[in-house]
Coordinates of C-alpha atoms in Angstrom, one line a residue:
X199 CA -7.9 0.7 26.6
X200 CA -6.6 -1.7 29.3
X201 CA -5.5 -5.1 30.2
X202 CA -7.9 -6.4 32.8
X203 CA -10.9 -4.6 34.3
X204 CA -9.5 -1.2 33.3
X205 CA -11.8 1.3 34.8
X206 CA -13.5 1.8 38.2
X207 CA -14.5 -1.8 38.4
X208 CA -12.5 -4.5 40.1
X209 CA -12.1 -6.4 37.3
X210 CA -4.8 -5.1 9.2
X211 CA -0.9 -2.2 -25.8
X212 CA 1.2 -2.6 -30.4
X213 CA 3.1 0.7 -30.2
X214 CA 4.0 2.9 -33.2
X215 CA 7.5 2.4 -34.3
X216 CA 9.9 4.4 -36.4
X217 CA 12.2 7.4 -35.9
X218 CA 10.6 10.6 -34.6
X219 CA 11.5 14.1 -35.6
X220 CA 14.3 14.4 -33.2
X221 CA 16.1 11.5 -34.8
X222 CA 15.7 13.0 -38.2
X223 CA 17.0 16.3 -36.9
X224 CA 20.1 14.5 -35.7
X225 CA 20.8 13.3 -39.2
X226 CA 20.3 16.7 -40.7
X227 CA 22.7 18.2 -38.2
X228 CA 25.6 16.3 -39.7
X229 CA 25.8 18.6 -42.7
X230 CA 28.6 21.1 -43.5
X231 CA 28.6 22.7 -40.0
X232 CA 27.5 26.1 -41.4
X233 CA 24.9 28.2 -39.6
X234 CA 24.5 28.0 -35.8
X235 CA 27.4 26.6 -33.8
X236 CA 31.1 27.3 -33.9
X237 CA 34.4 25.6 -33.5
X238 CA 33.3 23.9 -30.3
X239 CA 30.3 22.3 -32.0
X240 CA 32.4 21.3 -35.0
X241 CA 34.9 19.7 -32.7
X242 CA 32.2 17.8 -30.9
X243 CA 30.7 16.7 -34.2
X244 CA 34.0 15.5 -35.5
X245 CA 34.5 13.5 -32.3
X246 CA 31.1 11.9 -32.7
X247 CA 31.9 11.0 -36.3
X248 CA 35.2 9.5 -35.2
X249 CA 33.4 7.4 -32.6
X250 CA 31.0 6.1 -35.3
X251 CA 34.0 5.2 -37.5
X252 CA 35.7 3.4 -34.7
X253 CA 32.6 1.5 -33.6
X254 CA 31.6 0.7 -37.2
X255 CA 28.5 -1.1 -38.4
X256 CA 26.0 -2.2 -35.7
X257 CA 28.0 -0.5 -33.0
X258 CA 27.7 2.8 -34.7
X259 CA 24.0 2.4 -35.0
X260 CA 23.7 1.4 -31.3
X261 CA 25.6 4.5 -30.3
X262 CA 23.5 6.8 -32.5
X263 CA 20.2 5.4 -31.3
X264 CA 21.4 5.7 -27.6
X265 CA 22.2 9.4 -28.0
X266 CA 19.5 10.2 -30.6
X267 CA 16.8 7.6 -29.9
X268 CA 13.6 7.4 -31.8
X269 CA 11.3 10.1 -30.4
X270 CA 8.1 11.8 -31.2
X271 CA 7.6 15.5 -31.0
X272 CA 4.9 17.4 -29.3
X273 CA 2.3 16.7 -26.6
X274 CA 0.8 13.6 -28.2
X275 CA -2.8 12.8 -29.0
X276 CA -5.7 10.7 -27.7
X277 CA -5.7 9.0 -24.3
X278 CA -3.7 6.1 -23.0
X279 CA -4.0 4.7 -19.5
X280 CA -0.7 3.4 -18.1
X281 CA -0.1 1.7 -14.7
X282 CA 3.1 2.0 -12.8
X283 CA 3.4 -0.9 -10.4
X284 CA 4.8 -0.8 -6.9
X285 CA 8.6 -1.0 -7.0
X286 CA 9.0 -0.2 -10.7
X287 CA 12.0 2.0 -11.6
X288 CA 12.8 4.3 -14.4
X289 CA 13.8 1.7 -17.1
X290 CA 10.7 -0.4 -16.3
X291 CA 8.4 2.7 -16.6
X292 CA 10.1 3.7 -19.8
X293 CA 9.5 0.2 -21.3
X294 CA 5.9 0.3 -20.2
X295 CA 5.4 3.7 -21.9
X296 CA 7.0 2.5 -25.1
X297 CA 4.9 -0.7 -25.1
X298 CA 1.7 1.4 -24.7
X299 CA 2.7 3.7 -27.6
X300 CA 3.1 6.7 -25.4
X301 CA 6.8 7.3 -26.4
X302 CA 8.6 6.1 -29.5
X303 CA 11.3 4.3 -27.5
X304 CA 12.3 3.7 -23.8
X305 CA 15.5 5.7 -24.3
X306 CA 13.6 8.8 -25.4
X307 CA 11.9 8.8 -22.0
X308 CA 15.0 8.0 -20.0
X309 CA 17.1 10.7 -21.8
X310 CA 14.5 13.3 -20.7
X311 CA 14.2 12.0 -17.2
X312 CA 16.5 13.5 -14.5
X313 CA 17.6 11.7 -11.4
X314 CA 15.5 14.0 -9.3
X315 CA 12.4 13.4 -11.4
X316 CA 13.0 9.6 -11.3
X317 CA 12.8 9.7 -7.5
X318 CA 9.4 11.4 -7.8
X319 CA 7.9 8.6 -9.9
X320 CA 5.2 6.9 -7.8
X321 CA 3.0 3.8 -8.4
X322 CA -0.5 4.4 -9.7
X323 CA -2.6 4.7 -12.9
X324 CA -2.0 7.6 -15.2
X325 CA -3.9 9.1 -18.1
X326 CA -1.3 10.0 -20.8
X327 CA -1.4 10.4 -24.5
X328 CA 0.0 8.4 -27.5
X329 CA 3.0 9.6 -29.5
X330 CA 4.3 12.0 -26.9
X331 CA 7.9 13.3 -26.9
X332 CA 10.0 11.9 -24.1
X333 CA 10.1 15.3 -22.4
X334 CA 6.3 15.7 -22.6
X335 CA 5.8 12.2 -21.2
X336 CA 8.0 13.0 -18.2
X337 CA 6.2 16.3 -17.6
X338 CA 2.7 14.7 -17.7
X339 CA 3.6 11.7 -15.7
X340 CA 4.8 13.9 -12.9
X341 CA 1.7 16.1 -13.0
X342 CA -0.7 15.0 -10.2
X343 CA -3.7 15.8 -12.4
X344 CA -2.8 12.9 -14.8
X345 CA -3.2 10.4 -12.0
X346 CA -6.3 8.2 -12.5
X347 CA -8.3 7.0 -9.5
X348 CA -8.2 7.7 -5.8
X349 CA -5.5 7.0 -3.3
X350 CA -7.1 5.7 -0.1
X351 CA -5.3 5.1 3.1
X352 CA -6.6 2.5 5.6
X353 CA -5.1 3.0 9.1
X354 CA -4.1 0.2 11.4
X355 CA -6.9 -0.9 13.7
X356 CA -9.8 -0.4 11.4
X357 CA -12.8 -2.8 11.5
X358 CA -14.0 -4.4 8.3
X359 CA -17.2 -2.3 8.2
X360 CA -15.1 0.9 8.6
X361 CA -13.0 -0.2 5.6
X362 CA -16.1 -0.6 3.5
X363 CA -17.5 2.7 4.6
X364 CA -14.3 4.5 3.7
X365 CA -14.2 2.9 0.3
X366 CA -17.8 3.8 -0.4
X367 CA -17.0 7.4 0.7
X368 CA -13.8 7.9 -1.3
X369 CA -14.5 5.9 -4.5
X370 CA -17.4 5.2 -6.9
X371 CA -17.8 1.7 -5.4
X372 CA -21.3 1.2 -3.8
X373 CA -21.8 0.0 -0.3
X374 CA -24.0 -2.8 -1.6
X375 CA -21.3 -4.1 -3.9
X376 CA -18.7 -3.8 -1.2
X377 CA -20.9 -5.7 1.3
X378 CA -21.5 -8.4 -1.3
X379 CA -17.8 -8.8 -2.1
X380 CA -17.0 -8.9 1.7
X381 CA -19.5 -11.7 2.1
X382 CA -18.1 -13.7 -0.8
X383 CA -15.2 -15.2 1.2
X384 CA -14.2 -17.7 -1.5
X385 CA -13.5 -15.0 -4.1
X386 CA -11.4 -13.0 -1.7
X387 CA -8.6 -15.6 -1.5
X388 CA -8.4 -15.6 2.2
X389 CA -5.8 -17.8 3.9
X390 CA -7.2 -21.2 5.0
X391 CA -6.9 -20.3 8.7
X392 CA -9.2 -17.2 8.4
X393 CA -12.2 -19.2 9.5
X394 CA -14.3 -16.2 10.5
X395 CA -14.0 -14.4 7.2
X396 CA -12.2 -11.2 6.1
X397 CA -12.4 -9.3 9.4
X398 CA -8.8 -8.4 10.3
X399 CA -7.4 -9.6 7.0
X400 CA -7.9 -6.5 4.9
X401 CA -4.4 -5.2 5.3
X402 CA -4.0 -1.5 6.3
X403 CA -2.0 0.4 3.7
X404 CA -2.5 3.0 1.0
X405 CA -4.1 1.8 -2.2
X406 CA -4.9 3.4 -5.5
X407 CA -8.4 2.7 -6.5
X408 CA -9.0 3.2 -10.3
X409 CA -12.3 3.7 -12.1
X410 CA -12.0 0.2 -13.5
X411 CA -11.6 -1.5 -10.1
X412 CA -14.6 -3.6 -8.8
X413 CA -15.4 -4.2 -5.2
X414 CA -14.2 -7.8 -5.3
X415 CA -11.0 -6.7 -7.0
X416 CA -10.2 -4.1 -4.4
X417 CA -10.9 -6.3 -1.3
X418 CA -8.9 -9.1 -2.8
X419 CA -6.0 -6.8 -3.3
X420 CA -6.2 -5.9 0.4
X421 CA -6.2 -9.6 1.3
X422 CA -3.3 -10.3 -1.1
X423 CA -1.4 -7.5 0.6
X424 CA -1.9 -9.2 4.0
X425 CA -0.7 -12.5 2.6
X426 CA 2.4 -10.9 1.1
X427 CA 3.3 -9.4 4.5
X428 CA 2.4 -12.5 6.5
X429 CA 4.3 -14.9 4.2
X430 CA 7.4 -12.7 3.9
X431 CA 10.5 -14.3 5.4
X432 CA 10.8 -11.9 8.3
X433 CA 7.2 -12.6 9.4
X434 CA 6.4 -16.2 8.1
X435 CA 3.3 -16.3 10.3
X436 CA 2.6 -20.0 9.9
X437 CA 6.0 -21.2 11.0
X438 CA 6.5 -18.6 13.7
X439 CA 3.0 -19.0 15.1
X440 CA 3.7 -22.7 15.6
X441 CA 6.9 -21.8 17.4
X442 CA 4.9 -19.5 19.7
X443 CA 2.4 -22.3 20.4
X444 CA -0.5 -20.8 18.5
X445 CA -2.3 -21.0 15.1
X446 CA -1.9 -18.1 12.6
X447 CA -5.5 -17.1 13.3
X448 CA -4.8 -17.0 17.1
X449 CA -1.7 -14.8 16.4
X450 CA -3.9 -12.5 14.4
X451 CA -6.3 -12.3 17.3
X452 CA -3.5 -11.4 19.6
X453 CA -2.2 -8.9 17.1
X454 CA -5.6 -7.2 16.8
X455 CA -5.7 -6.9 20.6
X456 CA -2.3 -5.4 20.6
X457 CA -3.3 -3.0 17.8
X458 CA -6.5 -1.9 19.4
X459 CA -5.1 -1.5 22.9
X460 CA -1.7 0.1 22.3
X461 CA -0.7 3.7 22.4
X462 CA 2.7 3.3 20.7
X463 CA 4.7 0.8 18.7
X464 CA 7.2 0.5 21.5
X465 CA 4.5 -0.8 23.9
X466 CA 3.2 -3.5 21.5
X467 CA 5.5 -6.3 22.5
X468 CA 4.7 -5.6 26.2
X469 CA 0.9 -5.7 25.6
X470 CA 1.4 -8.9 23.7
X471 CA 3.3 -10.3 26.8
X472 CA 0.3 -9.4 29.0
X473 CA -1.9 -11.5 26.7
X474 CA 0.4 -14.4 26.8
X475 CA 0.8 -14.2 30.6
X476 CA -2.9 -14.1 31.2
X477 CA -3.5 -17.1 28.9
X478 CA -0.8 -19.0 30.8
X479 CA -2.5 -18.1 34.1
X480 CA -5.9 -19.2 32.7
X481 CA -7.3 -15.7 33.4
X482 CA -10.0 -13.9 31.5
X483 CA -8.2 -11.5 29.1
X484 CA -10.6 -8.7 30.0
X485 CA -9.7 -6.5 27.0
X486 CA -12.1 -3.6 26.7
X487 CA -11.4 -3.3 22.9
X488 CA -13.0 -6.8 22.3
X489 CA -16.3 -5.8 24.0
X490 CA -16.4 -2.4 22.3
X491 CA -16.2 -4.5 19.1
X492 CA -19.0 -6.8 20.2
X493 CA -21.2 -3.8 21.1
X494 CA -20.4 -1.9 17.9
X495 CA -18.9 1.0 19.9
X496 CA -15.6 2.8 20.4
X497 CA -14.1 4.0 23.6
X498 CA -11.2 3.9 26.2
X499 CA -12.8 2.1 29.1
X500 CA -16.0 0.1 29.5
X501 CA -18.7 1.0 32.0
X502 CA -20.1 -1.6 34.3
X503 CA -23.3 -1.6 32.2
X504 CA -21.3 -2.1 29.0
X505 CA -19.5 -5.1 30.5
X506 CA -22.8 -6.6 31.5
X507 CA -24.2 -6.1 28.0
X508 CA -21.1 -7.6 26.4
X509 CA -21.4 -10.7 28.5
X510 CA -25.1 -11.0 27.7
X511 CA -24.2 -11.1 23.9
X512 CA -22.4 -14.4 24.5
X513 CA -20.0 -13.5 21.6
X514 CA -16.9 -15.6 20.9
X515 CA -15.1 -12.3 20.3
X516 CA -15.6 -11.1 23.9
X517 CA -12.9 -11.5 26.5
X518 CA -15.2 -10.8 29.5
X519 CA -17.4 -13.6 30.8
X520 CA -15.2 -16.2 28.9
X521 CA -11.6 -17.3 28.9
X522 CA -9.3 -17.6 25.9
X523 CA -8.7 -15.5 22.8
X524 CA -11.3 -13.9 20.6
X525 CA -12.5 -16.1 17.7
X526 CA -10.2 -14.2 15.3
X527 CA -8.9 -10.7 14.6
X528 CA -11.5 -8.0 15.1
X529 CA -9.5 -5.1 13.7
X530 CA -6.9 -5.1 11.0
X531 CA -3.4 -5.1 12.6
X532 CA -0.4 -3.7 10.9
X533 CA 2.9 -5.5 10.6
X534 CA 4.3 -4.1 13.9
X535 CA 1.4 -5.6 15.8
X536 CA 1.7 -8.9 14.0
X537 CA 5.4 -9.1 14.9
X538 CA 4.6 -8.2 18.5
X539 CA 2.1 -11.1 18.6
X540 CA 4.8 -13.4 17.4
X541 CA 7.6 -12.1 19.5
X542 CA 6.2 -10.8 22.9
X543 CA 8.6 -8.9 25.2
X544 CA 10.0 -10.7 28.3
X545 CA 8.2 -9.8 31.5
X546 CA 5.8 -10.8 34.2
X547 CA 3.2 -8.1 33.6
X548 CA -0.5 -9.1 34.0
X549 CA -2.0 -5.7 33.7
X550 CA -1.7 -2.4 31.8
X551 CA -3.4 0.9 31.9
X552 CA -3.4 3.8 29.4
X553 CA -2.7 6.3 32.1
X554 CA -2.5 9.1 29.6
X555 CA -4.4 8.0 26.5
X556 CA -4.4 11.4 24.9
X557 CA -0.6 11.2 24.7
X558 CA -0.3 7.4 24.1
X559 CA 1.2 6.7 27.5
X560 CA 0.6 3.1 28.8
X561 CA 2.0 1.7 32.1
X562 CA 2.4 -1.9 33.1
X563 CA 2.0 -3.8 36.4
X564 CA 2.7 -7.3 37.7
X565 CA 0.3 -7.2 40.7
X566 CA -3.3 -6.2 41.2
X567 CA -2.2 -3.6 43.8
X568 CA 0.0 -1.9 41.2
X569 CA -2.9 -2.1 38.7
X570 CA -5.2 -0.3 41.2
X571 CA -2.6 2.5 41.6
X572 CA -2.4 2.9 37.8
X573 CA -6.2 3.0 37.6
X574 CA -6.2 5.9 40.0
X575 CA -3.6 7.6 37.9
X576 CA -5.8 7.2 34.8
X577 CA -8.8 8.6 36.6
X578 CA -6.9 11.6 37.7
X579 CA -5.6 12.3 34.2
X580 CA -9.2 12.1 32.9
X581 CA -10.4 14.6 35.6
X582 CA -7.6 16.9 34.7
X583 CA -8.5 16.8 31.0

């Protein structure tokens, strides 16, 4: 992990309607007041009746259905699959459940849902039942066992093939189907500037993969997530890339270097500045991460033999043996790396060395002599480890 010859060398359904048993029980309770209950209950009942009289007509009906909404009783029957989308809150979830016939009314669900439970609602696909009471629906929706599909987390800095391997491992999607979807670039909805295909544009995040999801659908979702981040006002990659003097694809190439080389988010803008400074000086970028990608390997520092092999590949992703940026992103950068590529720190650094890679420590240098000193520090840390 380095910025220039970093080693010993010199050089991303209609729902059932009607009033449930709870509503009917509410009507029955307005009898003589005999049986269970005492003066307190009678007083409350009289107050409720007075409210109905004051409201009158439709207002009275609205108040009654708010307090005693249509509701089913029991645990429900059959199977109903319900999707909670990212960002949906309690009332939206309640409406979706009512539309799917899970509960008799949105209010039945909301009356059973506490504030604490509402904060635990999370996006995903759930296996519920039809005609459930509001209370039963809340309980089942918060039961992890009711969740359908698999939540898969893709870390920043993953290569495209690693994304496909993880999907094949964690879901029922086959590697063959994933490879075919990855190659069908038109169907993925890639941005126009992603000339080299989906590499680097499958945005790192956590996704819920359901049994009904297909390989093309999952990969397109990851591309769509990238576009949502890149087009957001605080990123606006096309406009801000132009301000930085680059194309969006070049910014993504810088972001992938930053993501692959960094040990911490705090260092990202400084690594980005090293890339910018080297481009301005017309130097080889000399980023080991690019050659590890070309060679299909992982590591911290290239050997002399690996540098020679990388150069012999004559790849437009390599940054040894050629000047300029890689042809495109070679790992998937996260938002922090993209922002660093758009907004590099101010500084004159031309070199950096991960002097303590195990602890994510990177140091920066303006001169080759300082760089040599940092290399020695790195070598000592590796011997000590």
